[in-house]
Amino acid sequence: AVGFSASAVAGERQRGTLEVALARPISRRVLYLSLLAASFGFIAISIAALLAGSVSGATFAGVVKELPFRSLPLLWLNSVLLFGAFAAIALAASVSFDRLTPAVGVALGVVIVMYVLEVLGSLWPAAEWLQPYSLFHYFKAKSILTGAFTPSDLGVVAAVILAAMTWALVVFPRRDLAAP
């Protein structure tokens, strides 16, 4: 989610090939939305393969009857939105920088900080208040599989995706790209 998205625009800019893509009769917004759709497509396929592998493993272990198949589409959606949020953040960083290193650094920094907030809050009761600031907090596979899922969790992650998209759709078309 982070690697492809962060390198999509900043990597092209660093290699000097972004100008060739932008010379085509395609707007920057359409280019950005195409890259975001590709990122979400890669994520959706990867998550589906992971879930299929889990079902295969459960079948092999003989516990497939314990798996609530009706909850798998919601688990897939929650996973796609979580990693899609990281992809949207990485793509927003990518359209904001001319070089790959800062774009990857910002995207990975966001993911690592969110992971630390979630883990710290889960291990230390005094830091539990930090967990809602992490997107990992809104991915609750166990509650999805047991039927105790809260739909607002999807809303929070979707709001982060929309915020990252808004940032990118405002910044990218207004950027002046000088010659490399």
Coordinates of C-alpha atoms in Angstrom, one line a residue:
A1 CA 0.0 0.0 0.0
V2 CA 2.8 2.4 0.9
G3 CA 5.5 1.5 -1.6
F4 CA 3.5 1.7 -4.9
S5 CA 1.5 4.7 -3.8
A6 CA 4.4 6.7 -2.5
S7 CA 6.5 6.1 -5.6
A8 CA 3.7 6.6 -8.1
V9 CA 4.1 10.4 -8.6
A10 CA 7.3 11.3 -6.7
G11 CA 9.2 8.4 -8.2
E12 CA 8.1 9.4 -11.7
R13 CA 9.1 13.0 -10.9
Q14 CA 12.5 11.9 -9.6
R15 CA 13.2 9.8 -12.7
G16 CA 12.1 12.7 -14.9
T17 CA 9.2 10.7 -16.5
L18 CA 6.3 12.4 -14.9
E19 CA 6.4 15.2 -17.5
V20 CA 6.0 12.7 -20.3
A21 CA 2.8 11.3 -18.6
L22 CA 1.5 14.8 -18.0
A23 CA 2.1 15.8 -21.6
R24 CA -0.7 13.4 -22.7
P25 CA -4.2 14.8 -22.8
I26 CA -5.0 13.7 -19.3
S27 CA -5.5 16.0 -16.4
R28 CA -3.6 15.7 -13.1
R29 CA -6.8 14.9 -11.3
V30 CA -7.5 12.0 -13.6
L31 CA -3.9 10.8 -13.3
Y32 CA -4.2 10.9 -9.5
L33 CA -7.6 9.1 -9.4
S34 CA -6.2 6.4 -11.8
L35 CA -3.3 5.8 -9.5
L36 CA -5.5 5.7 -6.5
A37 CA -7.8 3.2 -8.2
A38 CA -4.8 1.1 -9.1
S39 CA -3.6 1.2 -5.5
F40 CA -7.1 0.1 -4.2
G41 CA -7.2 -2.6 -6.9
F42 CA -3.9 -4.0 -5.8
I43 CA -4.9 -3.9 -2.2
A44 CA -8.3 -5.5 -2.8
I45 CA -6.8 -8.4 -4.7
S46 CA -4.1 -8.9 -2.1
I47 CA -6.6 -8.9 0.8
A48 CA -8.8 -11.4 -1.1
A49 CA -5.8 -13.7 -1.6
L50 CA -5.0 -13.4 2.1
L51 CA -8.5 -14.3 3.1
A52 CA -8.6 -17.2 0.6
G53 CA -5.3 -18.4 2.1
S54 CA -6.8 -18.3 5.5
V55 CA -9.9 -20.3 4.4
S56 CA -7.5 -22.8 2.8
G57 CA -5.5 -23.0 6.0
A58 CA -8.7 -23.5 8.1
T59 CA -9.8 -26.2 5.7
F60 CA -6.4 -27.9 5.9
A61 CA -6.5 -27.7 9.7
G62 CA -10.1 -29.0 9.8
V63 CA -11.6 -26.0 11.5
V64 CA -13.3 -24.4 8.5
K65 CA -16.7 -25.1 10.1
E66 CA -15.9 -22.6 12.9
L67 CA -15.3 -19.8 10.3
P68 CA -18.3 -17.5 9.9
F69 CA -18.3 -17.1 6.1
R70 CA -21.0 -14.4 6.2
S71 CA -18.6 -12.1 8.0
L72 CA -15.7 -12.5 5.5
P73 CA -16.9 -9.8 3.0
L74 CA -17.1 -7.2 5.8
L75 CA -13.6 -8.3 7.0
W76 CA -12.4 -7.9 3.5
L77 CA -13.9 -4.4 3.2
N78 CA -12.5 -3.3 6.6
S79 CA -9.0 -4.5 5.5
V80 CA -9.2 -2.8 2.1
L81 CA -10.3 0.5 3.7
L82 CA -7.5 0.3 6.3
F83 CA -4.7 -0.3 3.8
G84 CA -6.5 1.9 1.3
A85 CA -6.2 4.7 3.9
F86 CA -2.4 4.1 4.1
A87 CA -2.3 4.1 0.3
A88 CA -4.2 7.4 0.1
I89 CA -1.9 9.0 2.6
A90 CA 1.1 7.7 0.7
L91 CA -0.2 9.0 -2.6
A92 CA -1.0 12.4 -1.1
A93 CA 2.6 12.5 0.1
S94 CA 3.8 11.4 -3.3
V95 CA 2.0 14.3 -5.1
S96 CA 3.4 16.7 -2.6
F97 CA 7.1 16.0 -3.1
D98 CA 9.5 15.9 -6.0
R99 CA 11.6 13.2 -4.6
L100 CA 10.8 9.6 -3.5
T101 CA 12.6 9.6 -0.2
P102 CA 10.4 12.3 1.6
A103 CA 7.2 10.8 0.2
V104 CA 8.1 7.3 1.4
G105 CA 9.4 8.8 4.7
V106 CA 6.2 10.6 5.4
A107 CA 4.0 7.7 4.5
L108 CA 6.0 5.2 6.5
G109 CA 6.2 7.6 9.4
V110 CA 2.4 7.9 9.6
V111 CA 2.0 4.1 9.5
I112 CA 4.7 3.5 12.2
V113 CA 3.3 6.3 14.5
M114 CA -0.2 4.9 14.2
Y115 CA 1.1 1.4 14.9
V116 CA 3.0 2.6 18.0
L117 CA 0.0 4.5 19.3
E118 CA -2.2 1.3 19.0
V119 CA 0.4 -1.0 20.6
L120 CA 1.3 1.4 23.3
G121 CA -2.4 2.0 24.2
S122 CA -3.1 -1.8 24.2
L123 CA -0.1 -2.6 26.5
W124 CA -0.2 0.4 28.9
P125 CA -3.6 1.2 30.4
A126 CA -2.5 4.9 31.1
A127 CA -1.9 5.4 27.3
E128 CA -5.2 3.8 26.2
W129 CA -6.5 7.2 25.2
L130 CA -4.0 7.2 22.3
Q131 CA -5.6 4.3 20.5
P132 CA -8.4 6.3 18.8
Y133 CA -5.7 8.3 17.0
S134 CA -4.5 5.2 15.2
L135 CA -6.2 3.7 12.2
F136 CA -5.2 0.3 13.4
H137 CA -7.7 0.8 16.3
Y138 CA -10.6 0.8 13.8
F139 CA -9.6 -2.6 12.3
K140 CA -11.3 -5.1 14.5
A141 CA -11.2 -8.5 12.9
K142 CA -12.3 -10.4 16.0
S143 CA -15.4 -8.2 16.4
I144 CA -16.3 -8.5 12.7
L145 CA -16.0 -12.3 12.9
T146 CA -18.0 -12.6 16.1
G147 CA -20.8 -10.2 14.8
A148 CA -20.0 -7.4 17.2
F149 CA -18.8 -4.9 14.6
T150 CA -19.4 -1.1 14.9
P151 CA -20.1 0.5 11.5
S152 CA -18.7 3.8 12.6
D153 CA -15.2 2.2 12.4
L154 CA -15.5 2.1 8.7
G155 CA -16.7 5.7 8.7
V156 CA -13.5 6.9 10.5
V157 CA -11.2 5.1 8.1
A158 CA -13.3 6.4 5.1
A159 CA -13.0 10.0 6.5
V160 CA -9.2 9.7 6.5
I161 CA -9.3 8.4 2.9
L162 CA -11.4 11.4 1.9
A163 CA -9.1 13.8 3.7
A164 CA -6.0 12.4 2.0
M165 CA -7.8 12.5 -1.4
T166 CA -8.9 16.1 -0.8
W167 CA -5.3 17.1 0.1
A168 CA -4.0 15.4 -3.1
L169 CA -6.7 16.8 -5.4
V170 CA -5.9 20.3 -4.1
V171 CA -2.1 20.2 -4.0
F172 CA -1.3 18.2 -7.2
P173 CA -3.1 20.3 -9.8
R174 CA -1.6 23.5 -8.3
R175 CA 2.0 22.3 -8.2
D176 CA 4.4 23.9 -10.6
L177 CA 6.7 21.1 -11.9
A178 CA 10.0 22.6 -12.9
A179 CA 12.3 20.8 -15.4
P180 CA 14.5 18.1 -13.7

